[in-house]
Coordinates of C-alpha atoms in Angstrom, one line a residue:
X70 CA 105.4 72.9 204.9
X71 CA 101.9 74.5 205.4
X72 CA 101.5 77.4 207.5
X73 CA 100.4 75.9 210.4
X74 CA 102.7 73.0 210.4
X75 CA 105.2 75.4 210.0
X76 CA 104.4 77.5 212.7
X77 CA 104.2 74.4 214.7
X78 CA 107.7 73.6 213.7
X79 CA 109.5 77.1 214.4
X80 CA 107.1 77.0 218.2
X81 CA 109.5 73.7 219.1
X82 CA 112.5 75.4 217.3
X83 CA 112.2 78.2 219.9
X84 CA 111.7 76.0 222.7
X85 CA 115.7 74.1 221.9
X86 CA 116.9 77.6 221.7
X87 CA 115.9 78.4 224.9
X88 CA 116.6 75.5 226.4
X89 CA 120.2 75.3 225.1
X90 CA 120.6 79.1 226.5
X91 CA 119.0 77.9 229.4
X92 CA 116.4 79.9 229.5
X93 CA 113.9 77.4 231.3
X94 CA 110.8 79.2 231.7
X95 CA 110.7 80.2 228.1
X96 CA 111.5 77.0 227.0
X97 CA 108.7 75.5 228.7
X98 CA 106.3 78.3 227.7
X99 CA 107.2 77.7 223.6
X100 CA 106.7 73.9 224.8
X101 CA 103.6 74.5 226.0
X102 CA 102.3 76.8 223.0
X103 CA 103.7 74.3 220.5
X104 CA 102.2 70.8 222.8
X105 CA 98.5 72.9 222.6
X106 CA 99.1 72.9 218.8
X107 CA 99.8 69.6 218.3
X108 CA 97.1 68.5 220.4
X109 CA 94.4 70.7 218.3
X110 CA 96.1 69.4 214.9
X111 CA 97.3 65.7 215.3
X112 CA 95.0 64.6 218.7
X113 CA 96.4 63.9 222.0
X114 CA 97.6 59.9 220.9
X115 CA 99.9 61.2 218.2
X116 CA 104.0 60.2 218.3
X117 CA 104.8 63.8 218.1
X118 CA 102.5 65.0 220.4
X119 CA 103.4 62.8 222.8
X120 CA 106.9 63.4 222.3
X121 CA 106.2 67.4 222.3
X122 CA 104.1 65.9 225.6
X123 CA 107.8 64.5 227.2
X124 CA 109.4 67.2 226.4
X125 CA 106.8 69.4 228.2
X126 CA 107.1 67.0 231.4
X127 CA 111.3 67.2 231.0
X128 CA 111.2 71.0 231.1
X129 CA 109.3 70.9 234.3
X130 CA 111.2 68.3 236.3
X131 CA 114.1 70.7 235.5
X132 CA 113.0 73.6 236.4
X133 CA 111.4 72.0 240.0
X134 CA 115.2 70.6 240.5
X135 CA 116.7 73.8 240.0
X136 CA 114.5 75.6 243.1

């Protein structure tokens, strides 16, 4: 892997840690860091950053539910 990809790759590690602690907020905030990321390096229309996109989307609807 390069450094970047990576990077990319321990961003979304961090973000199933957290959410399998869940820890929420951080999860969402590695999501975000590593859905930015993706965006820059593959383009908005790319499987894994629409995925990454999901994912981001998932995080929030859980954390609104649990308020």
């Amino acid at each position: 892997l390069g450094l970047r990809e990576a990077s990319r790759k321990e961003t979304a590690d961090f973000t199933i840690v957290y959410m399998q602690t869940g820890d929420l907020n951080k999860a969402l905030a590695y999501a975000q860091k590593a859905l930015k990321a993706l965006e820059k390096s593959l383009g908005p229309e790319h499987p894994n950053t629409r995925n990454m996109k999901e994912g981001v989307e998932m995080i929030s609807q859980r954390l609104k539910s649990e308020q």
